[in-house]
C-alpha cells in the first residue's frame, strides 16, 4: 500500500490542476461566505440568524472544485488510457482506488481546513460587534460546524471519486455528481409538499450533509447535524463501493 | 516447461459475438527477440493485456516466470511493458511520469535518471509529455518498461510513429535487450519491421497461432526448394522447363520460379535450348511473402476499399 500511496501523491503533485482546483475551493468558499455575512442585519440584540452557518455558506460553491478534482483523479486516467499503466504498476485494483482515496482525503482536508478557517475569519471581520462574538472556535457548536464542514468536503470528494471510477468518462461523471449535489435542492425548492421537502432534505447528499453547519434551532432541522453528515458518508461509501467493485471486475 | 520467460497457454476470450482469442498459446524465451505478428484484429494487443492482468479470459493462463501478473508484488521488476505510448497525462513531464512509476515500485529517483539516459531522452525529460512527438513518447514508454530492470519486456507496436533513425535505434535496442538475456516480445502488423530484429516469430490470425518458429526455419519452409530464374525470355524458358517436367510460375517481370529441377539441371536445359538467362538461384522468399502466405486465410477484413476512398 505504501508504494501505491507514494505513486498517487507523486502523480497529484506533478501536475498543476489539483493545486489550482484546491485554491479555487478556498477562494470560492471564502468569497461567497464573506459576501453572505456582509449583507446580514445585526442589531444590539443579535443578528437574528445562524451566523456560523452563514459564515460557512461558501462551501455550497466551494465543493464544486473538490468534486471536479476528485472525478479527474480517476476519469483523467481513463480518458488518456493511463489507468492501464497504473494498473500494470499496481495490479491490485482496490489498492489503487484506496490509495487515490487516501491522497484525495489528505489534500481536501488541508484545502478544506484553509477554506473553513478563512471563512470564519472573514465572518469575524465582516460581522458587526454582537454577531461576530458567536463565531469562536472555542464555542462547541461552532467548532462542530467548522470541523464538520471540512469532513463534508472530504466526503463530497470521496463520493465524486466513486462516481468517477464507476462512470469512467470525466464529463459524464462531473455532470452526475454536480447534478446530484445541486439538482436536489432546486427540486426541493419547487415542491410544495412539505413532507416531500423534508424527505429530500434528509436524503440529498448536500442538504443532509450541510446540516452539520447549523448551530441554532436544531430542533426544526429535517435531520440532526451528525446524522446528516452520516447520510453524506453513506452516499460516499456506496459510490466508492460501486466504483471499486466495477474497477475490479471490468477489463481495463 | 521452464518457468522462465512468458508462457501463454490456451487463452480464450470473447467480446460479444467475436472470438478475440481462440486458444492462443506460445512461449517467449529469454535471450531472444520474439516477433508477435499478425493482421490488425488478430488478438495481439488483447493477448498482451491478458498477460498484464488487465483483461480477464474465459480460459487459459498467462504466466511470467511461472507466476500470474496480478500476483506480482512489484510487477515492473518482473516484466516491463509498453502498450500505448500516448497513454500519459499531457501536463506531466516525462521525468515525473517515470517518477510516479518508480515510486509505485519502491524505486528511487536515481533509477529514473538512469533509464532516461538509456533511451536518450535527457534533453526532453523535464518538458511536458504532451508536447512530445510519438517517437519521443515511444522512448519514454521504453524507459518506463525498463525501470524495474525486468527479465522480460513486452512492447506493442513499438515502431509505430518512429522516424527512420528511431526505427534503427529501436532495432538495435531490442537486440541489445535480448543479448542481455531478457525475453523480448515485440508485436507488429508490419513484417518488415521485425524482419531484421526478431530471432523467433509467432504469427497469429483470428485469435490463434498460425506459425511459431525461428525466422530462418520459416523462410526455409516457405521456399519449398524453389529455384528462381532471371531471364528476359520468360515465355521460352517456361516452355522448355515445363517440358522437362518442372512446375513453373512467373513471379516478376523477368523472374520465374521453378519447382522440381535442380539449379544445375536448369542451367543445362536453358543452355541446350539457347534461352538467355542472367541468374539461377535458390528462391529466398522475404519474410513478407511468408507472412502473407500464412495469414492469407486469417485476414478478417480484406482491403476492399472503394476507389473514391483511395482517392481521399
XYZ file of C-alpha atoms in Angstrom:
564
model
C 0.000 0.000 0.000
C 2.822 2.450 0.777
C 4.356 2.441 -2.710
C 0.867 2.903 -4.175
C 0.282 5.914 -1.909
C 3.666 7.362 -2.822
C 2.875 6.937 -6.525
C -0.527 8.620 -6.226
C 0.956 11.503 -4.269
C 3.668 11.959 -6.903
C 1.012 11.937 -9.625
C -1.032 14.575 -7.841
C 1.816 16.966 -7.141
C 3.420 16.768 -10.587
C 0.540 18.372 -12.482
C -0.833 21.866 -11.984
C -4.569 21.058 -11.995
C -5.090 19.763 -8.441
C -3.434 22.751 -6.776
C -5.490 25.212 -8.823
C -8.704 23.358 -8.008
C -7.893 23.401 -4.286
C -7.130 27.118 -4.484
C -10.439 27.572 -6.296
C -12.189 25.800 -3.424
C -10.575 28.128 -0.883
C -11.267 31.247 -2.936
C -14.897 30.345 -3.722
C -15.687 29.312 -0.151
C -14.184 32.378 1.477
C -15.540 34.838 -1.090
C -19.123 33.581 -1.035
C -19.091 33.319 2.770
C -17.792 36.887 3.109
C -20.455 38.258 0.789
C -23.183 36.345 2.646
C -22.122 37.660 6.041
C -21.774 41.220 4.780
C -25.471 41.549 3.937
C -26.826 40.397 7.290
C -28.534 42.935 9.524
C -27.425 42.945 13.096
C -28.951 44.828 15.996
C -27.744 45.187 19.522
C -29.623 42.010 20.495
C -28.047 39.843 17.805
C -28.066 39.149 14.118
C -31.312 37.224 14.002
C -29.827 34.307 12.111
C -27.347 31.472 12.416
C -24.148 33.444 11.853
C -21.934 30.325 11.962
C -23.920 28.667 9.225
C -23.971 31.909 7.291
C -20.226 32.387 7.524
C -19.657 28.870 6.130
C -22.208 29.141 3.335
C -19.456 29.400 0.708
C -18.948 25.637 0.641
C -22.089 25.450 -1.489
C -19.868 26.734 -4.277
C -16.510 25.631 -2.884
C -17.453 21.958 -3.072
C -17.654 22.081 -6.877
C -13.869 22.270 -7.487
C -13.410 19.456 -4.958
C -15.847 17.302 -6.937
C -14.086 18.157 -10.194
C -10.674 17.327 -8.710
C -11.891 14.004 -7.352
C -13.524 12.990 -10.641
C -10.425 13.951 -12.624
C -8.109 11.888 -10.417
C -9.638 8.739 -11.889
C -11.521 9.802 -15.036
C -8.486 11.632 -16.358
C -6.639 8.323 -16.321
C -9.493 6.501 -18.011
C -9.597 9.198 -20.676
C -5.903 9.101 -21.562
C -5.561 5.350 -21.107
C -3.057 5.939 -18.319
C -5.165 3.832 -15.983
C -3.735 0.780 -17.741
C -0.239 1.943 -16.843
C -1.390 2.491 -13.275
C -2.877 -0.997 -13.116
C 0.229 -2.599 -14.585
C 2.253 -0.850 -11.881
C -0.210 -1.751 -9.123
C -2.243 -4.780 -10.265
C -4.330 -4.840 -7.075
C -7.118 -2.594 -8.198
C -8.743 -1.981 -4.856
C -5.339 -0.825 -3.599
C -5.203 1.698 -6.455
C -8.608 3.121 -5.563
C -7.813 3.114 -1.854
C -4.530 4.962 -2.469
C -6.333 7.568 -4.549
C -8.975 7.956 -1.827
C -6.373 8.438 0.916
C -4.380 11.043 -1.035
C -7.584 12.846 -2.004
C -8.724 12.862 1.628
C -5.399 14.371 2.654
C -5.353 17.220 0.172
C -9.058 18.042 0.577
C -8.598 18.068 4.364
C -5.855 20.665 4.005
C -7.673 22.703 1.363
C -10.967 22.427 3.241
C -9.393 23.488 6.535
C -7.899 26.578 4.904
C -11.237 27.390 3.269
C -13.183 26.985 6.524
C -10.718 28.935 8.658
C -10.651 31.652 6.016
C -14.438 31.821 6.023
C -14.680 32.007 9.816
C -12.015 34.705 9.898
C -13.819 36.635 7.161
C -17.053 36.308 9.134
C -15.450 37.736 12.248
C -14.045 40.656 10.306
C -17.221 41.377 8.369
C -19.898 40.872 11.017
C -20.587 43.806 13.367
C -19.942 43.600 17.124
C -22.580 41.371 18.682
C -22.784 38.884 15.803
C -19.130 38.079 15.487
C -18.842 37.031 19.115
C -20.677 33.807 18.283
C -18.041 32.981 15.720
C -15.469 31.467 18.015
C -13.973 28.051 17.510
C -13.924 27.764 21.302
C -17.702 27.575 21.061
C -18.766 23.923 20.833
C -21.424 24.109 18.098
C -19.289 26.479 16.010
C -16.304 24.136 16.247
C -18.552 21.236 15.273
C -19.839 23.207 12.292
C -16.332 24.156 11.144
C -14.853 20.689 11.566
C -17.949 19.106 10.053
C -17.678 21.323 7.003
C -14.133 20.071 6.355
C -15.397 16.487 6.742
C -18.274 17.301 4.414
C -15.848 18.457 1.712
C -13.821 15.250 2.111
C -16.988 13.157 1.758
C -18.014 15.047 -1.375
C -14.547 14.289 -2.749
C -14.864 10.573 -1.985
C -18.369 10.443 -3.432
C -17.073 12.046 -6.639
C -14.113 9.658 -6.781
C -16.508 6.735 -6.513
C -18.750 8.083 -9.249
C -15.768 8.825 -11.485
C -14.494 5.271 -11.035
C -17.865 3.768 -11.852
C -18.794 6.058 -14.757
C -15.246 6.428 -16.217
C -15.981 9.361 -18.534
C -14.939 12.665 -16.941
C -17.672 14.901 -18.352
C -20.445 12.425 -17.558
C -19.148 11.841 -14.043
C -18.983 15.566 -13.331
C -22.484 16.017 -14.689
C -23.816 13.247 -12.483
C -22.052 14.433 -9.337
C -22.854 18.128 -9.731
C -26.402 17.183 -10.673
C -26.716 15.063 -7.560
C -25.448 17.948 -5.433
C -27.295 20.897 -6.938
C -30.441 19.493 -8.544
C -31.838 18.076 -5.277
C -32.021 21.494 -3.569
C -33.581 23.043 -6.669
C -36.229 20.324 -6.841
C -36.775 20.676 -3.118
C -37.399 24.394 -3.617
C -40.064 23.801 -6.228
C -42.103 21.116 -4.465
C -44.959 22.408 -2.360
C -45.492 19.264 -0.304
C -43.670 19.917 3.000
C -43.363 16.191 3.717
C -41.537 15.578 0.450
C -39.416 18.653 1.018
C -38.355 17.307 4.399
C -37.590 13.920 2.882
C -35.359 15.471 0.227
C -33.602 17.464 2.931
C -32.974 14.252 4.804
C -31.546 12.191 1.999
C -29.979 14.535 -0.554
C -26.192 14.424 -0.067
C -25.751 18.190 0.095
C -28.696 19.301 2.220
C -28.298 16.401 4.649
C -24.552 16.847 4.971
C -24.672 20.600 5.445
C -26.977 20.164 8.441
C -23.617 19.906 10.210
C -23.294 23.692 9.844
C -26.424 24.519 11.837
C -25.875 25.951 15.322
C -29.321 27.377 16.120
C -32.869 25.964 16.033
C -31.520 22.408 15.758
C -34.954 21.053 16.609
C -36.513 22.322 13.396
C -33.925 20.683 11.100
C -35.104 17.790 8.899
C -32.120 15.791 10.186
C -29.700 16.274 13.083
C -26.190 17.587 12.223
C -24.165 14.396 12.678
C -26.876 12.133 11.248
C -26.950 14.421 8.218
C -23.213 14.089 7.725
C -23.718 10.345 8.141
C -26.128 10.377 5.183
C -23.473 12.054 3.029
C -20.958 9.469 4.257
C -23.399 6.764 3.210
C -23.566 8.239 -0.282
C -19.773 8.369 -0.462
C -19.397 4.802 0.789
C -21.957 3.500 -1.698
C -20.277 5.336 -4.579
C -16.792 4.106 -3.627
C -18.032 0.565 -3.160
C -19.739 0.561 -6.553
C -16.694 2.107 -8.207
C -14.322 -0.342 -6.536
C -16.437 -3.314 -7.490
C -16.703 -2.236 -11.132
C -12.985 -1.462 -11.268
C -12.262 -4.971 -10.032
C -14.452 -6.880 -12.429
C -14.129 -4.812 -15.597
C -11.465 -5.237 -18.249
C -9.201 -2.232 -18.093
C 8.248 -26.310 -19.200
C 10.748 -23.937 -17.668
C 9.447 -21.124 -15.526
C 11.459 -18.563 -17.480
C 10.152 -16.022 -19.915
C 6.487 -15.579 -20.739
C 4.264 -18.601 -21.205
C 0.834 -18.117 -22.740
C -1.350 -21.196 -22.753
C -4.783 -21.744 -24.277
C -6.174 -18.224 -23.911
C -9.803 -17.929 -24.897
C -11.750 -14.690 -24.784
C -14.956 -13.462 -26.333
C -16.114 -9.887 -26.926
C -19.828 -10.265 -27.507
C -20.135 -12.357 -30.648
C -16.475 -12.094 -31.681
C -13.981 -14.637 -30.512
C -10.972 -12.426 -29.784
C -8.706 -15.190 -28.511
C -9.208 -18.751 -29.638
C -6.700 -20.931 -27.825
C -3.731 -18.570 -28.082
C -0.596 -20.402 -26.902
C 3.104 -19.607 -27.228
C 6.283 -19.099 -25.239
C 8.631 -16.124 -25.190
C 12.094 -17.412 -24.323
C 14.886 -15.466 -22.642
C 17.718 -14.197 -24.807
C 15.615 -13.967 -27.953
C 13.574 -11.282 -29.646
C 10.235 -12.879 -30.435
C 8.209 -11.104 -33.087
C 4.466 -11.225 -32.474
C 2.939 -10.603 -35.860
C -0.471 -10.803 -37.431
C -3.044 -8.618 -39.134
C -4.846 -5.950 -37.130
C -7.533 -7.577 -35.013
C -5.685 -10.890 -34.760
C -5.565 -10.666 -30.984
C -2.036 -9.366 -30.375
C -2.965 -6.461 -28.110
C -5.637 -8.464 -26.328
C -3.082 -11.179 -25.569
C -0.697 -8.587 -24.162
C -3.432 -7.083 -21.988
C -4.236 -10.561 -20.682
C -0.560 -11.170 -19.848
C -0.600 -7.913 -17.862
C -3.739 -8.876 -15.961
C -5.706 -6.006 -17.494
C -8.214 -8.185 -19.339
C -9.745 -11.352 -17.998
C -10.026 -14.539 -20.056
C -12.621 -17.275 -20.018
C -9.959 -19.955 -20.293
C -6.210 -20.302 -20.253
C -3.278 -18.855 -18.358
C -0.543 -16.330 -18.959
C 2.489 -16.659 -16.704
C 5.595 -14.546 -16.238
C 8.433 -16.584 -14.742
C 5.767 -19.067 -13.720
C 3.575 -16.532 -11.933
C 0.388 -14.678 -12.746
C 0.784 -10.927 -13.231
C -1.809 -9.983 -10.645
C 0.109 -11.924 -8.020
C 3.346 -9.984 -8.564
C 4.209 -7.588 -5.757
C 6.369 -5.201 -7.761
C 5.432 -6.292 -11.267
C 7.726 -3.879 -13.099
C 10.684 -5.807 -11.673
C 9.431 -8.900 -13.486
C 8.127 -7.622 -16.809
C 8.308 -4.243 -18.467
C 5.641 -3.360 -20.973
C 4.574 -0.679 -23.382
C 1.022 -0.893 -24.683
C 0.148 2.651 -25.694
C 2.845 5.294 -25.721
C 0.273 8.098 -25.731
C -1.381 6.972 -22.519
C 0.006 9.734 -20.343
C -1.035 12.969 -18.709
C -0.066 15.674 -21.209
C 0.693 18.157 -18.442
C 3.211 15.966 -16.627
C 6.877 15.937 -17.617
C 8.410 12.732 -18.916
C 10.650 12.542 -15.855
C 7.717 12.950 -13.460
C 5.806 10.257 -15.331
C 8.684 7.871 -14.705
C 8.978 9.144 -11.146
C 5.480 8.104 -10.091
C 6.004 4.742 -11.756
C 9.293 4.319 -9.873
C 7.600 5.257 -6.602
C 4.878 2.682 -7.243
C 7.598 0.008 -7.225
C 9.526 1.408 -4.303
C 12.337 2.506 -6.638
C 14.430 5.625 -6.106
C 14.587 8.671 -8.386
C 18.155 7.676 -9.309
C 16.771 4.792 -11.347
C 14.562 7.232 -13.275
C 17.562 9.244 -14.422
C 19.352 6.055 -15.465
C 16.570 4.898 -17.792
C 16.134 8.404 -19.193
C 19.766 8.334 -20.198
C 19.455 4.787 -21.531
C 16.746 5.748 -24.026
C 18.316 9.086 -24.930
C 15.554 11.290 -23.545
C 17.663 13.614 -21.380
C 17.049 16.806 -23.392
C 13.253 16.390 -23.193
C 12.870 14.747 -19.787
C 11.745 17.875 -17.954
C 9.375 19.076 -20.660
C 5.655 18.315 -20.604
C 4.936 14.967 -22.242
C 2.000 16.493 -24.123
C 4.497 18.207 -26.408
C 6.424 15.041 -27.248
C 6.479 13.566 -30.731
C 5.205 9.994 -30.998
C 8.794 8.827 -31.312
C 9.719 10.552 -28.050
C 6.686 9.037 -26.347
C 7.799 5.605 -27.526
C 11.210 6.242 -25.968
C 9.533 7.355 -22.745
C 7.411 4.203 -22.813
C 10.525 2.061 -23.301
C 12.152 3.870 -20.382
C 9.126 3.017 -18.253
C 9.341 -0.623 -19.328
C 12.987 -0.761 -18.239
C 12.502 0.922 -14.838
C 12.486 -2.299 -12.849
C 15.325 -3.856 -14.886
C 12.959 -6.746 -15.712
C 13.968 -10.104 -17.216
C 11.050 -9.868 -19.669
C 9.955 -6.984 -21.889
C 6.762 -6.768 -23.919
C 6.154 -3.980 -26.440
C 3.038 -3.415 -28.532
C 3.864 -1.889 -31.928
C 6.948 -0.005 -30.731
C 7.884 1.043 -34.267
C 4.665 2.988 -34.767
C 5.286 6.651 -35.398
C 9.057 6.363 -35.316
C 11.230 8.125 -37.854
C 13.827 6.029 -39.751
C 16.511 6.992 -37.261
C 14.257 5.912 -34.413
C 13.493 2.594 -36.093
C 17.195 1.824 -36.452
C 17.701 2.773 -32.808
C 14.751 0.625 -31.701
C 16.052 -2.401 -33.589
C 19.486 -2.135 -32.029
C 17.918 -1.561 -28.655
C 15.711 -4.654 -28.848
C 18.700 -6.737 -29.949
C 20.716 -5.488 -27.004
C 17.896 -6.318 -24.559
C 17.852 -9.891 -25.853
C 21.650 -10.036 -25.778
C 21.426 -9.200 -22.064
C 19.398 -12.383 -21.677
C 15.938 -10.840 -21.464
C 12.844 -12.370 -23.023
C 11.602 -9.788 -25.540
C 8.171 -9.869 -27.189
C 7.515 -7.264 -29.888
C 4.258 -7.048 -31.762
C 3.844 -5.579 -35.205
C 1.411 -5.712 -38.058
C 4.231 -4.907 -40.477
C 6.575 -7.751 -41.245
C 9.397 -5.591 -42.490
C 9.685 -4.015 -39.064
C 10.570 -7.241 -37.313
C 12.390 -8.880 -40.242
C 15.854 -7.804 -39.158
C 15.141 -7.758 -35.438
C 13.402 -10.969 -34.437
C 15.012 -14.369 -33.919
C 11.727 -16.106 -33.500
C 8.277 -15.423 -34.871
C 4.824 -16.085 -33.518
C 2.428 -15.451 -36.380
C -1.194 -15.058 -35.315
C -4.545 -14.680 -37.005
C -8.089 -14.758 -35.656
C -7.005 -15.222 -32.080
C -4.715 -18.183 -32.511
C -1.169 -19.023 -33.505
C -0.670 -19.850 -37.169
C 3.073 -20.344 -37.051
C 5.596 -20.459 -34.225
C 9.136 -20.942 -35.488
C 12.568 -19.427 -35.952
C 12.810 -16.803 -38.661
C 15.299 -18.899 -40.676
C 13.139 -22.022 -40.406
C 10.064 -20.174 -41.567
C 11.825 -18.878 -44.650
C 13.309 -22.274 -45.454
C 9.940 -23.955 -45.101
C 8.299 -21.413 -47.358
C 10.916 -21.589 -50.104
C 9.843 -25.186 -50.877
C 13.053 -25.955 -52.856
C 12.038 -23.475 -55.473
C 14.623 -22.028 -57.834
C 14.416 -18.511 -59.174
C 15.488 -17.831 -62.764
C 16.091 -14.324 -64.062
C 15.544 -14.112 -67.766
C 14.216 -11.708 -70.346
C 12.938 -14.662 -72.407
C 10.422 -15.790 -69.829
C 7.963 -17.492 -72.129
C 10.598 -19.584 -73.872
C 12.241 -20.576 -70.621
C 8.924 -21.597 -69.097
C 8.121 -23.772 -72.102
C 11.499 -25.518 -72.025
C 11.421 -26.163 -68.289
C 7.789 -27.281 -68.248
C 8.590 -29.832 -70.992
C 11.322 -31.186 -68.700
C 8.638 -31.860 -66.059
C 9.045 -28.850 -63.760
C 6.321 -26.708 -62.285
C 6.974 -23.124 -63.338
C 5.460 -19.802 -62.399
C 6.150 -16.249 -63.421
C 6.635 -14.106 -60.310
C 8.009 -10.858 -61.702
C 8.731 -9.108 -64.967
C 11.958 -11.058 -65.536
C 11.730 -13.748 -62.897
C 10.196 -17.184 -62.943
C 10.263 -19.781 -60.174
C 10.846 -23.432 -60.875
C 9.965 -26.406 -58.690
C 11.143 -29.952 -59.358
C 14.507 -29.303 -61.034
C 17.919 -28.652 -59.524
C 19.713 -25.379 -60.409
C 22.384 -27.335 -62.344
C 19.799 -29.130 -64.466
C 18.025 -25.824 -65.180
C 21.254 -24.176 -66.361
C 21.947 -27.196 -68.574
C 18.467 -27.217 -70.144
C 18.425 -23.478 -70.830
C 21.907 -23.602 -72.418
C 20.881 -26.557 -74.558
C 17.913 -24.663 -75.985
C 19.870 -21.387 -76.131
C 17.474 -19.500 -73.888
C 19.266 -16.475 -72.446
C 19.223 -16.004 -68.667
C 21.163 -13.890 -66.212
C 20.731 -15.709 -62.892
C 19.697 -19.045 -61.455
C 19.473 -19.186 -57.677
C 17.554 -20.885 -54.896
C 14.411 -18.853 -54.261
C 14.606 -16.925 -50.956
C 11.166 -15.634 -50.086
C 11.113 -12.487 -47.963
C 9.521 -12.705 -44.587
C 6.802 -10.521 -46.043
C 5.854 -13.238 -48.522
C 5.968 -15.939 -45.871
C 3.771 -13.879 -43.647
C 1.262 -13.050 -46.360
C 1.093 -16.712 -47.262
C 0.484 -17.702 -43.649
C -2.059 -15.030 -42.831
C -3.980 -15.020 -46.090
C -6.641 -17.217 -44.550
C -6.718 -15.290 -41.352
C -7.231 -11.758 -42.657
C -10.556 -10.735 -41.289
C -11.207 -7.612 -43.283
C -9.786 -7.738 -46.755
C -8.882 -4.396 -48.239
C -11.860 -3.881 -50.491
C -11.693 -0.119 -50.405
C -13.861 1.675 -52.943
C -11.863 3.857 -55.391
C -13.153 7.163 -54.031
C -11.905 6.182 -50.585
C -8.458 5.628 -52.023
C -8.520 8.991 -53.788
C -9.004 10.649 -50.433
